[in-house]
Structures are given as structure tokens and as C-alpha cells.
Short mmCIF file of C-alpha atoms and ligand atoms in Angstrom, two decimals:
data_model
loop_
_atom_site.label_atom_id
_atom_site.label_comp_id
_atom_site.label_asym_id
_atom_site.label_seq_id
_atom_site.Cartn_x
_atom_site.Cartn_y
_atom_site.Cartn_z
CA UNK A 1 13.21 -0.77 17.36
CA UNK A 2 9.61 -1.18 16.63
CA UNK A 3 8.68 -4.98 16.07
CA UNK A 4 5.15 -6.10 14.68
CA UNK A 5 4.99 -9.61 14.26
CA UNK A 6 1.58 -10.65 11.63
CA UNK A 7 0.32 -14.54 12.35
CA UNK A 8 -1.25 -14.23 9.09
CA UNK A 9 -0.73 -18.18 7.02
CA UNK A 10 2.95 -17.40 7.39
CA UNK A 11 4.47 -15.56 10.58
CA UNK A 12 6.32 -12.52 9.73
CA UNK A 13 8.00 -8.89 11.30
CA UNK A 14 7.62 -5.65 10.27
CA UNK A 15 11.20 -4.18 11.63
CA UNK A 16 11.28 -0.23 12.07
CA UNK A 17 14.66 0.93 12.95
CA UNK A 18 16.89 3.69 12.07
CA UNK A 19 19.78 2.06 9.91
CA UNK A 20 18.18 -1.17 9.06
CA UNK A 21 19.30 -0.62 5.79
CA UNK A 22 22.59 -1.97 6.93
CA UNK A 23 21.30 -4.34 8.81
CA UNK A 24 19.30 -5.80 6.43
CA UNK A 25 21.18 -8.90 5.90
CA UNK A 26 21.72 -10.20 9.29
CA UNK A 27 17.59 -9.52 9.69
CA UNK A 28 17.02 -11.52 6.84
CA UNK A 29 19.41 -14.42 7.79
CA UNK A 30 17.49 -14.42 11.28
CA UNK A 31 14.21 -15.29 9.40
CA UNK A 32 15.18 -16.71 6.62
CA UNK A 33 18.27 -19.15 7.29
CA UNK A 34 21.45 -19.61 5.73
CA UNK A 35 22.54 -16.57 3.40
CA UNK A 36 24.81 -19.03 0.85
CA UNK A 37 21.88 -18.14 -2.16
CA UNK A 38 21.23 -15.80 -4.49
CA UNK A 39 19.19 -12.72 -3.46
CA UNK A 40 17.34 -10.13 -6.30
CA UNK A 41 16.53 -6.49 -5.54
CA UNK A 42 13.81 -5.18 -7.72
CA UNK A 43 13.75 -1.33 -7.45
CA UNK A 44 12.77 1.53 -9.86
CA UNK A 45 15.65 3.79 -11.16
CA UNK A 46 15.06 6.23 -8.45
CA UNK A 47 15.65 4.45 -5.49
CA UNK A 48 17.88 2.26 -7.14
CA UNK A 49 20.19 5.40 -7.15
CA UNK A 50 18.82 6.57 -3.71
CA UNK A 51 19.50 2.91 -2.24
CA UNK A 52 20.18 0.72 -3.90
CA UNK A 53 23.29 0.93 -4.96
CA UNK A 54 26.60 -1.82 -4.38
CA UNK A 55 28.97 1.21 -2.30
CA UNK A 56 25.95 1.65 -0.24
CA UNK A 57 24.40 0.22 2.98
CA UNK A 58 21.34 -2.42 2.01
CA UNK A 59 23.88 -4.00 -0.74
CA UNK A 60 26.85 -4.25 1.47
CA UNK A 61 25.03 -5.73 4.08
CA UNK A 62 23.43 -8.12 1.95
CA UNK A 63 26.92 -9.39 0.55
CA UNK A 64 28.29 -9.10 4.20
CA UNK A 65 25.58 -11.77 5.36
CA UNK A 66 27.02 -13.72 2.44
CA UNK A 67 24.28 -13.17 -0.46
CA UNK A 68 25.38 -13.56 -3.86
CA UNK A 69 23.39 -10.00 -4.77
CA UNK A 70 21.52 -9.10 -7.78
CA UNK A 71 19.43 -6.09 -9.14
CA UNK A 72 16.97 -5.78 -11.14
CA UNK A 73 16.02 -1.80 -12.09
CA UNK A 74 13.31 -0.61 -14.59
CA UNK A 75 11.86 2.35 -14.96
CA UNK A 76 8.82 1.81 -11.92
CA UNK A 77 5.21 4.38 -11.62
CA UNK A 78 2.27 2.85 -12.17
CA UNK A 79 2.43 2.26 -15.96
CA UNK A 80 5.09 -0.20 -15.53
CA UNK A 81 2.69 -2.02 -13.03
CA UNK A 82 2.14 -4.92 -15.72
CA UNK A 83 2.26 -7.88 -16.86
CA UNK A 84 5.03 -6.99 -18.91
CA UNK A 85 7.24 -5.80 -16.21
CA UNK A 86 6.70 -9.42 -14.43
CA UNK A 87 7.52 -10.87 -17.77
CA UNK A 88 10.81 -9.42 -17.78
CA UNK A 89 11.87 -10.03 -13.99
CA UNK A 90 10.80 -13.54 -14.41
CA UNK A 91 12.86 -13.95 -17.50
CA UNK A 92 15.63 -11.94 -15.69
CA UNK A 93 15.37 -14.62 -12.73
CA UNK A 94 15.48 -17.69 -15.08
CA UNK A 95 18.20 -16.56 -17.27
CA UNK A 96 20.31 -16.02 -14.08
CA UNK A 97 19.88 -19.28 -12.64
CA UNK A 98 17.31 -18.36 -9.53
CA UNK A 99 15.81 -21.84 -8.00
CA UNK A 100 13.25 -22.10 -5.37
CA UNK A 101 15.39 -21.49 -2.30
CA UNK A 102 17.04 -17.62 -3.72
CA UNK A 103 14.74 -14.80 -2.43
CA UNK A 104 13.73 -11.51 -4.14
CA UNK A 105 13.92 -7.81 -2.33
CA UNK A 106 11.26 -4.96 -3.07
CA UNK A 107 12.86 -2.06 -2.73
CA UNK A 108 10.90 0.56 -2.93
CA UNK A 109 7.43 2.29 -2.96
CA UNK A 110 4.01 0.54 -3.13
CA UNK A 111 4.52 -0.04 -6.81
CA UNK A 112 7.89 -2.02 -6.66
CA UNK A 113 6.49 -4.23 -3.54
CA UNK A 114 3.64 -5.08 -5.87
CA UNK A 115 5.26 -6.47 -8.46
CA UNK A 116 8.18 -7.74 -6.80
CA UNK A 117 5.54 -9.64 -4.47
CA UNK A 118 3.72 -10.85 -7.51
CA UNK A 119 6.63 -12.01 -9.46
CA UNK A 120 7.77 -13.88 -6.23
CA UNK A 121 4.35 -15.37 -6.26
CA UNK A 122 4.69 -16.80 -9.35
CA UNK A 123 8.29 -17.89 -9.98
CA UNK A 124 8.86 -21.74 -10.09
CA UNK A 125 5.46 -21.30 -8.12
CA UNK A 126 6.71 -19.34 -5.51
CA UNK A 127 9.45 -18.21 -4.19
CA UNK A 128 10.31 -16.32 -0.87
CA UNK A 129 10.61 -12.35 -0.83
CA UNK A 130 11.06 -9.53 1.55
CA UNK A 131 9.68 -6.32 1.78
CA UNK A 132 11.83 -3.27 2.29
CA UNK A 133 9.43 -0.44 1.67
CA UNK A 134 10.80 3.02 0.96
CA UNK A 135 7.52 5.45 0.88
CA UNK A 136 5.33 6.21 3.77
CA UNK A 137 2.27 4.76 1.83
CA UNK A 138 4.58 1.32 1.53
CA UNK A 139 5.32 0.84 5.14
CA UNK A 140 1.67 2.03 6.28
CA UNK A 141 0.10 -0.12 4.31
CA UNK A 142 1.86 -2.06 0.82
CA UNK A 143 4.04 -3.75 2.18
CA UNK A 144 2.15 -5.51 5.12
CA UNK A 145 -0.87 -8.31 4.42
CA UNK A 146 0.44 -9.97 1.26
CA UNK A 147 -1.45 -8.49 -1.38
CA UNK A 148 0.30 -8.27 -4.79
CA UNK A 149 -0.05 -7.78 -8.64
CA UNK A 150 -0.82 -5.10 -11.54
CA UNK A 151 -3.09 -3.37 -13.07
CA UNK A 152 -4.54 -4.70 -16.64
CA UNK A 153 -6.11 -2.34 -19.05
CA UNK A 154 -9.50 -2.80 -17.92
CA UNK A 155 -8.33 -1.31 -14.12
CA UNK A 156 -6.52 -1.36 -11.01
CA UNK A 157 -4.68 -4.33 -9.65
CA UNK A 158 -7.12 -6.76 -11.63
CA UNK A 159 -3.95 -9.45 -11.40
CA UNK A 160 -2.23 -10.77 -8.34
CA UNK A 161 -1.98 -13.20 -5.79
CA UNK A 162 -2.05 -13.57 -2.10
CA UNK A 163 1.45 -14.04 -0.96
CA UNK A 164 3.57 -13.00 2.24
CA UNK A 165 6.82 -11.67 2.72
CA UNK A 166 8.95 -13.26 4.86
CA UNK A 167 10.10 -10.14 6.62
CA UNK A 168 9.44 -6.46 6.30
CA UNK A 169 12.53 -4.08 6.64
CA UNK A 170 11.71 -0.07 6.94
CA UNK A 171 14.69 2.36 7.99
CA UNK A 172 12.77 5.80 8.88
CA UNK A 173 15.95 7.11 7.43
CA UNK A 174 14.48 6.73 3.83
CA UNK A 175 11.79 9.29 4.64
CA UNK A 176 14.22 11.90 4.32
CA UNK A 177 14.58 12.07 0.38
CA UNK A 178 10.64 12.15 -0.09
CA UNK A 179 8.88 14.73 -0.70
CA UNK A 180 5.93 16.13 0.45
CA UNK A 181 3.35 15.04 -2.10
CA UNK A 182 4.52 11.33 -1.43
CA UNK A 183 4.55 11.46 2.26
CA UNK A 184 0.83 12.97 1.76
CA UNK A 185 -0.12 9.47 0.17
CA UNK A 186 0.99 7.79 3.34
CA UNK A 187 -0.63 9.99 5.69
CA UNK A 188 -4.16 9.46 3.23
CA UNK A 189 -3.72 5.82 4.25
CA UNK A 190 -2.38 6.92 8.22
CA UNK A 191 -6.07 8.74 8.20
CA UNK A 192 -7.88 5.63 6.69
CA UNK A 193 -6.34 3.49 9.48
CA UNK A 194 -7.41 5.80 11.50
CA UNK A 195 -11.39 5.54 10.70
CA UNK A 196 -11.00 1.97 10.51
CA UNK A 197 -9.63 1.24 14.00
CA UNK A 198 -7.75 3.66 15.64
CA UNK A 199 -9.57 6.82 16.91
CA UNK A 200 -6.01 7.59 19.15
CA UNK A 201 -4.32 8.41 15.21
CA UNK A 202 -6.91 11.40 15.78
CA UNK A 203 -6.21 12.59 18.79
CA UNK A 204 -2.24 12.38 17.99
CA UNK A 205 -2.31 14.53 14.93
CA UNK A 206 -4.56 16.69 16.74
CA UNK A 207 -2.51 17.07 19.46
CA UNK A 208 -0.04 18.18 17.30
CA UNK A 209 0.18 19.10 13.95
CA UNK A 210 1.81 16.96 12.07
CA UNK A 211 4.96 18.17 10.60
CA UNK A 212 5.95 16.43 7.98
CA UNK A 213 9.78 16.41 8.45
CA UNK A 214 9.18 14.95 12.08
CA UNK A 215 9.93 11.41 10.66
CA UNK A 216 10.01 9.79 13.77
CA UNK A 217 6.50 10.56 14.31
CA UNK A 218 5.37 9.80 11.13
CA UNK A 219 7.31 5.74 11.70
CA UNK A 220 5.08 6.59 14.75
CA UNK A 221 1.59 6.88 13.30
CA UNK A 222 2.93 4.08 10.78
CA UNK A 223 3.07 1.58 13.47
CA UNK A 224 -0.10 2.21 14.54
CA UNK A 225 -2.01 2.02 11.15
CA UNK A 226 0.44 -0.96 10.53
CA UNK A 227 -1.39 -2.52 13.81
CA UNK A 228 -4.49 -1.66 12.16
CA UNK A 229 -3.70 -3.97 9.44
CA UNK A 230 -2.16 -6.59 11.24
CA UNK A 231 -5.29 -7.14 13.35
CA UNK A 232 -7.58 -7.56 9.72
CA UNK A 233 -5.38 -9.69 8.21
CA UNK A 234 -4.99 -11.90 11.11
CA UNK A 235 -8.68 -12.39 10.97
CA UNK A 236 -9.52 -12.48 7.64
CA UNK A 237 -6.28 -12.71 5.60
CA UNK A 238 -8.35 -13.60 1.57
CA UNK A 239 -10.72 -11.02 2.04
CA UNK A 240 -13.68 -12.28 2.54
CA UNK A 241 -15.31 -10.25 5.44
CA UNK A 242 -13.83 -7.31 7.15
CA UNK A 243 -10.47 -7.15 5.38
CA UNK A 244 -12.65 -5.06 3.01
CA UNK A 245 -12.79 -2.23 5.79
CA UNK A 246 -9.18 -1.79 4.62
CA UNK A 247 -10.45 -0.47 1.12
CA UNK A 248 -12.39 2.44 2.85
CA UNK A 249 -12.53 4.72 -0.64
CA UNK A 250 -11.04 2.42 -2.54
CA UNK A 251 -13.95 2.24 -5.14
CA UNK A 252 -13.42 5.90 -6.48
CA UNK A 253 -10.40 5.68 -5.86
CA UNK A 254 -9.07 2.84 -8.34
CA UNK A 255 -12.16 5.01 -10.79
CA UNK A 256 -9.69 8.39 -9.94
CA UNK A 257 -6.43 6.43 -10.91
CA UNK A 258 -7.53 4.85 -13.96
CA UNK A 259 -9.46 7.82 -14.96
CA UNK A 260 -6.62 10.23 -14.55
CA UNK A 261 -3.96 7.90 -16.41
CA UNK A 262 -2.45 7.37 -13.21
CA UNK A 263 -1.49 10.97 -12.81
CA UNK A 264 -3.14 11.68 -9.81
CA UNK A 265 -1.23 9.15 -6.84
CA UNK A 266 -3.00 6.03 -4.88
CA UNK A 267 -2.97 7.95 -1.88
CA UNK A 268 -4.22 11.48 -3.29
CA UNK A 269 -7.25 9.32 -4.89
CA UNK A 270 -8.02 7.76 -2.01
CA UNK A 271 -8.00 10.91 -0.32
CA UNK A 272 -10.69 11.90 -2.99
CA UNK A 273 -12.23 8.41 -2.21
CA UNK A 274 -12.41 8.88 1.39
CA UNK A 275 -14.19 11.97 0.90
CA UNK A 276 -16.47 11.10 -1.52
CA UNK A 277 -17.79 8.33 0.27
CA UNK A 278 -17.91 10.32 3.84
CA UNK A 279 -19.96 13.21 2.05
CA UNK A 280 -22.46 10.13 0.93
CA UNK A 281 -22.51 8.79 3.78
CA UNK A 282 -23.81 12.13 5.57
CA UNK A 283 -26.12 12.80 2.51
CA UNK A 284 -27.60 8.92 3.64
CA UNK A 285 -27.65 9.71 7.39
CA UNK A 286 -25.53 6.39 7.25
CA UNK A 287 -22.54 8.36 9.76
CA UNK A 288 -22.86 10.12 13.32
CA UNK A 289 -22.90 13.81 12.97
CA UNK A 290 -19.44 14.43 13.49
CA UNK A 291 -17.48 12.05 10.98
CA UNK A 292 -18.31 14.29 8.04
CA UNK A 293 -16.31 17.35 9.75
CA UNK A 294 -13.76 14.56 10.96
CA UNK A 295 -12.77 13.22 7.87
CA UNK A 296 -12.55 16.55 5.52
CA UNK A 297 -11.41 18.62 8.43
CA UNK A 298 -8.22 16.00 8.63
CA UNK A 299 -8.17 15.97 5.28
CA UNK A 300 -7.89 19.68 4.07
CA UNK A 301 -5.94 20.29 7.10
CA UNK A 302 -2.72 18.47 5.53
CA UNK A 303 -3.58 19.80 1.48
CA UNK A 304 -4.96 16.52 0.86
CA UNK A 305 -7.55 17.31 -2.34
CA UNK A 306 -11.35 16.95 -1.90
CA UNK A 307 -12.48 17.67 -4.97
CA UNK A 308 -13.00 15.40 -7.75
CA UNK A 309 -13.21 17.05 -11.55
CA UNK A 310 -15.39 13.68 -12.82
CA UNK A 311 -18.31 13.12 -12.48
CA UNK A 312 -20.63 10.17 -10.81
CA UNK A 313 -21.32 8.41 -14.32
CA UNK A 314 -17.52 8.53 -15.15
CA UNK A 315 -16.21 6.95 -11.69
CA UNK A 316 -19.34 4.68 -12.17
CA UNK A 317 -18.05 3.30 -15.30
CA UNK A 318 -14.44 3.27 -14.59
CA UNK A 319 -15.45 1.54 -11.18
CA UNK A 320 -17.80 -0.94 -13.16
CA UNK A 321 -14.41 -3.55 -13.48
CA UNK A 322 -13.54 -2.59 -9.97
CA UNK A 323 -12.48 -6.09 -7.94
CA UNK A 324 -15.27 -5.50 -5.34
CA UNK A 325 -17.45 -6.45 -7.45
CA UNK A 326 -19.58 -9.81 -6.84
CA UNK A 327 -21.92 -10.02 -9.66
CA UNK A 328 -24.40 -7.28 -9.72
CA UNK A 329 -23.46 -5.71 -6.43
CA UNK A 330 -20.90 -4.12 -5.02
CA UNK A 331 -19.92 -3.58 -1.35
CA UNK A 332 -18.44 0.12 -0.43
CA UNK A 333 -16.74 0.81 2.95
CA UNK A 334 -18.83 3.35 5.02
CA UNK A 335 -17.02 5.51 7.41
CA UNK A 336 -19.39 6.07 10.88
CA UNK A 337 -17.72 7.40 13.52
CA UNK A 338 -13.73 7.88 14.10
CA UNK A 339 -12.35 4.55 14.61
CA UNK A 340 -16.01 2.79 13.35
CA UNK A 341 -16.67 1.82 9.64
CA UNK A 342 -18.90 -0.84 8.26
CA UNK A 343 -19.17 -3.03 5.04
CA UNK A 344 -23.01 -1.72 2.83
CA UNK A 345 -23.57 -3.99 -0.34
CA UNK A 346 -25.65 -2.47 -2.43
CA UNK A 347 -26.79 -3.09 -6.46
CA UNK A 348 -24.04 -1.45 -9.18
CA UNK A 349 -27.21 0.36 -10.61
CA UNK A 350 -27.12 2.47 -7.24
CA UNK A 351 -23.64 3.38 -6.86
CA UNK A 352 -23.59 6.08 -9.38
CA UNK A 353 -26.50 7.56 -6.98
CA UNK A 354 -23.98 7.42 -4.42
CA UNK A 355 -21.14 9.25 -5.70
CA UNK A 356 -23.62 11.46 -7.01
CA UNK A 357 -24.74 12.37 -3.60
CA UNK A 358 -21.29 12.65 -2.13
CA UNK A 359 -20.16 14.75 -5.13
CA UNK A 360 -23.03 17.31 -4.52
CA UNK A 361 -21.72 17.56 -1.13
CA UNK A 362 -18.33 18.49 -2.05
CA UNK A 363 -18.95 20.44 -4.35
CA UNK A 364 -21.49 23.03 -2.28
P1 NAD B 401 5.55 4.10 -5.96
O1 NAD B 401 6.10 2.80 -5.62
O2 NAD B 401 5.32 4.40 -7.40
O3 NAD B 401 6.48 5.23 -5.36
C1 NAD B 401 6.19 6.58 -5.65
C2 NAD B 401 7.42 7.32 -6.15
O4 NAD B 401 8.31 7.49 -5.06
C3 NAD B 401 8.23 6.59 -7.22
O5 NAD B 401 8.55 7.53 -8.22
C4 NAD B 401 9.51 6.15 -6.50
O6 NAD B 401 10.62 6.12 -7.35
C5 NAD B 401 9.65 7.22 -5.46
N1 NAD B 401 10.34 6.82 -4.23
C6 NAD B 401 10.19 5.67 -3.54
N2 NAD B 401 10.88 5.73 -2.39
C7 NAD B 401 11.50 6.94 -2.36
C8 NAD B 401 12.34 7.59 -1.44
N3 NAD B 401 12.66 7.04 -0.26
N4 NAD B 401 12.79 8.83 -1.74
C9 NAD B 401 12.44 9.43 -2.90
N5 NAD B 401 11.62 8.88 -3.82
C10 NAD B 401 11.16 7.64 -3.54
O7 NAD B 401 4.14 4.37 -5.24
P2 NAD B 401 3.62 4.33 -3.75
O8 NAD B 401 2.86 5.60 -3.58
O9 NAD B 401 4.67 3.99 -2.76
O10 NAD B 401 2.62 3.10 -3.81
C11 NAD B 401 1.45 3.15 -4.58
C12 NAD B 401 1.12 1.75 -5.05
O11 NAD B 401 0.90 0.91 -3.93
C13 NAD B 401 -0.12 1.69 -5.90
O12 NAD B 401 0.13 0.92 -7.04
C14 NAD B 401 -1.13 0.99 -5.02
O13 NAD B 401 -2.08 0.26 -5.75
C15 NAD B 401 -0.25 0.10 -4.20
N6 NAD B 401 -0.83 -0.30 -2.91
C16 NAD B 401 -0.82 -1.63 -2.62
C17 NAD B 401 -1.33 -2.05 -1.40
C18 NAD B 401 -1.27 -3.50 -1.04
O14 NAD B 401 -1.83 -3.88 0.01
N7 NAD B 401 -0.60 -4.32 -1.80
C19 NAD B 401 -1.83 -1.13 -0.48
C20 NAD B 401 -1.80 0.22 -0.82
C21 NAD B 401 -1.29 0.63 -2.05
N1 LIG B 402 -4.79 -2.11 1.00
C1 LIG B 402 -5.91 -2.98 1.21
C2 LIG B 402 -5.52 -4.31 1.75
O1 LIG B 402 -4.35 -4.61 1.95
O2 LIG B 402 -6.37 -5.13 1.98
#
């Protein structure tokens, strides 16, 4: 089992272990005490019927710990990351007679952990919940650090809260009904990990290319971008200074997402992101020589996409409501070296310069 405890304001696990879908219950009674309460899953329709169903392992080890188990299933994607869907479970919760000491389950991708964490936020002011992510972008990165919310019209995740899960529960095992597109979006956030703080991702998928039905090597690379994470939020768990690192081409792409309707992914776009902001970053000088090559090599090695069909005043004013923001400057995430990024404020009247620049080197 791989164990990664995060001292963020509340001390919590991230469990990796084949089968601790049916384990779940006693892991959750270790952390969270006595399992005489109610207990929701939130899920989308998919992995509801993937997962989470009552004949199968997460439910029947839930009710074996003694949990008086509930479900809550809508539709899930992106467009349902809203207000309304938090409406609903929180009207679902009340209606069923949840107080402050039941506990809510994501179950699911980066999405469902989201709102699930969002809606735990806010019921009766906060209630406990646990992560059990079911995508490789949810258990590299979503489900770990505490942030949750939606998107509003205006843009990406422009709603949420600060609030940690109690426990974090992946089974590798889940990895086995995605496919490849959606393990791509995890290994676009395994690569920014990577340029953040951990160089040795590099030399691993170098090594040996990755194959993408080697699951224990992807929980692998996980657990390293997952210590990645930890270390950030440990030191700056609200944001404030270098937990930005962690939204290394973030700013085009939240522009990408909205832009596209959501129908290019979180992890494709930042893919995209990443690359923009790498090609700007060698038009600047502002990287050493070889993390251009390093970033779009690792990239286009896997089919992640480069290219971006919109152009630097469009992701400007899509990226214009972008939470980075302070005022009239924005701070982007430059990558310099493999393993070495750094934080570069600059005025929102220059960043359509910049993706302009990084565009033009794409597109050569
Ligand atoms: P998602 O939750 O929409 O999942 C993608 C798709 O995969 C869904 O259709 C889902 O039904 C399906 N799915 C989930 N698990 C599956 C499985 N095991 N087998 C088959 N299908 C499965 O999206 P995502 O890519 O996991 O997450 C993206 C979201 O995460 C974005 O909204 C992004 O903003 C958010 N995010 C949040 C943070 C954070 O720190 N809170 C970090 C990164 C991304
Ligand atoms: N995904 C960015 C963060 O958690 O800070």
C-alpha cells in the first residue's frame, strides 16, 4: 500500500491499494470514528454503474462497517459543475435528514470530487467528506489539497471553498475501465508535477515508455506528483505564494475550457496550457535551453495536443475573469528547467503579448 499522509490544517491519507474499494469502510472508520451515521456517495451515472453500485464492493463495505448508505447520481461533465447541481445535493441531504456528524463520498473523477467537496463545504457549514477518486487526473491531483467548487458563467471554478477531505481512497483497479483520452488528462497533470518538482517523473517515463495499460506504474508516477502536491500545500495551503506553481498553464487553460464549451478536457487544455506558456517562455529567454524540447517532446510523445485553434485575443478575453487575477495583473507560472518553475506577475494588458508569442511558436 502506498500511504501519503498531508499536514495541511487538517491531517489526512491518500491510501493507494489494489481493492480498497472494499476496504473502504474499515479505512474510513480508522479516520473517521464510529460508522453508526449516515454516509452519501455523490457519483455521476457512469461510475455510479461502474462502482457504485449496492451488489458491489465500495457499497458493501460501507454497510459492512455499519453506514447507513446513500447515493446521490446526476448526470456529472463539466456542465453540471454548478451551482445548481450543489443546490440539489444540498436539498437531497436536508430532505434525508443529514446532520453535522454524517459524511459525504466523491466518487468519481475531478468533477464529482469538486462538487461533492464543495457541497460538503457548505452543508450546515461543513460537514466531513472523503475522497475516492476514480480518474488518473483525480488521484494526481483533484482529489488532494482541498480545493473545491464550480464553474459560473463568467469561467472556471469562480465558486468554491477551501476544504479537506478527511481521507483519500484510490484502488488502481479503477484505472482499468478508462480510456485512453482520460488517462491522457492525468498524465498532462503527471508531466506538470513533473516541471514543478520532480525532474525523476522525467527520467522514469523516459526510461520507459509509458504504457498506458501498465496501471501500476501509472499509481506509480501518481504518488510521486501526489508528493509534489503534498509538499505545496503543506507550505502554503490558501494560495498565496507558491501553491500557484501548481497552476503551471492553468491561465489558457481555464481560456481553452470555457472557450471550447468544455469540449476539450482539463487535462488536454492544460496540455495546450503547458505548451503555450513553455513556447513563451523560450520566445522571452525566461527558460534554459532545453525545457522548450522537454516539455513538447513529453508532450507529443504521449498524443497530448499542442496546438491551440484560438487565438491570443480570444484566450485573453476568456482569461480576463480568470481567478489569478489581482486587480490589473496577473501572475502566470513559468516553466525553467525540468523540476524548476517560477511565479512572473505581469500587467493583463501584456498577457495577450504572451500567448501571442507562445502561439507563434507553435504554430511554426
Ligand atoms: P470528470 O470527473 O468529468 O471525469 C471524466 C469522465 O470520466 C466522466 O465522464 C466520468 O463519468 C468518467 N469516469 C470517471 N471515472 C471513471 C472510470 N474509472 N472508468 C470510466 N469512466 C470514468 O473529470 P476529470 O478529468 O476526472 O476531472 C476534471 C475536473 O477536475 C475539472 O473540473 C477540473 O477543474 C477539476 N480539477 C480540480 C482540481 C482541484 O485541485 N480541485 C485539480 C485538477 C482538476
Ligand atoms: N490544481 C491546483 C491546486 O490544487 O492548487
Amino acid at each position: 500500500m502506498i500511504n501519503i499522509t498531508v499536514n495541511a490544517s487538517k491531517k489526512y491519507d491518500v491510501l493507494m491499494e489494489h481493492g480498497a474499494l472494499s476496504q473502504a469502510g474499515q479505512h474510513i472508520c480508522n479516520v473517521s470514528g464510529d460508522a453508526d451515521r449516515k454516509i452519501c456517495i455523490i457519483t455521476d451515472t457512469t461510475v455510479s454503474e461502474l462502482y457504485g453500485q449496492k451488489t458491489q464492493p465500495l457499497w458493501q463495505s460501507l454497510e459492512g462497517a455499519g453506514f447507513e448508505v446513500y447515493e446521490y447520481v446526476f448526470n456529472g461533465g463539466e456542465t453540471d459543475k454548478n451551482m445548481s447541481t450543489v443546490v440539489d445535493i444540498l436539498e437531497y441531504l436536508a430532505k434525508e435528514g443529514f446532520t453535522r456528524t454524517d459524511l459525504l463520498l466523491a466518487l468519481g473523477g475531478g468533477v464529482i470530487g469538486d462538487i461533492a467537496g464543495f457541497t460538503a463545504a457548505t452543508y450546515l457549514r461543513g460537514v466531513e467528506f472523503i475522497q475516492v477518486p476514480t480518474t488518473l487526473l483525480a488521484i494526481v491531483d483533484s482529489s488532494v489539497g482541498g480545493k473545491t467548487g464550480v464553474n459560473l458563467s463568467s469561467g472556471k471554478n469562480l465558486a468554491g471553498a477551501f476544504w479537506q477531505p478527511s481521507l483519500v481512497i484510490f484502488d488502481p483497479e479503477v484505472l482499468a475501465t478508462l480510456d485512453s483520452a482520460l488517462k491522457l488528462d492525468g498524465l498532462a497533470e503527471i508531466i506538470k508535477a513533473g516541471f514543478i518538482d520532480a525532474p525523476k517523473i522525467f527520467a522514469l517515463i523516459d526510461n520507459r515508455r509509458v504504457s498506458l495499460d501498465d496501471h501500476d506504474f501509472l499509481t506509480k508516477l501518481a504518488a510521486m506528483a501526489v508528493e509534489v502536491k503534498r509538499k505545496i500545500v503543506e507550505e502554503d495551503e490558501r494560495e498565496s505564494g507558491n501553491r500557484q506553481l501548481l497552476n503551471l498553464g492553468h491561465t489558457a487553460a481555464h481560456a481553452i475550457e470555457k472557450l471550447s464549451s468544455y469540449s476539450i478536457s482539463h487535462g488536454h487544455a492544460v496540455a495546450m496550457g503547458m505548451a503555450i506558456i513553455t513556447a513563451a517562455a523560450k520566445s522571452y529567454g525566461w527558460c534554459d535551453d532545453k525545457c522548450p524540447d522537454l516539455m513538447l517532446d513529453t508532450l507529443s510523445a504521449f498524443g497530448l495536443p499542442l496546438k491551440c485553434t484560438y487565438s491570443a485575443a480570444e484566450l485573453t478575453s476568456a482569461a480576463l475573469h480568470d481567478k489569478k487575477r489581482r486587480g490589473d495583473h496577473i501572475t502566470l507560472v513559468i516553466p525553467k528547467a525540468a523540476g524548476s518553475c517560477s511565479l512572473k506577475t505581469i500587467a493583463v494588458d501584456q498577457l495577450e503579448e504572451v500567448f501571442d508569442r507562445g502561439l507563434e511558436v507553435l504554430n511554426k
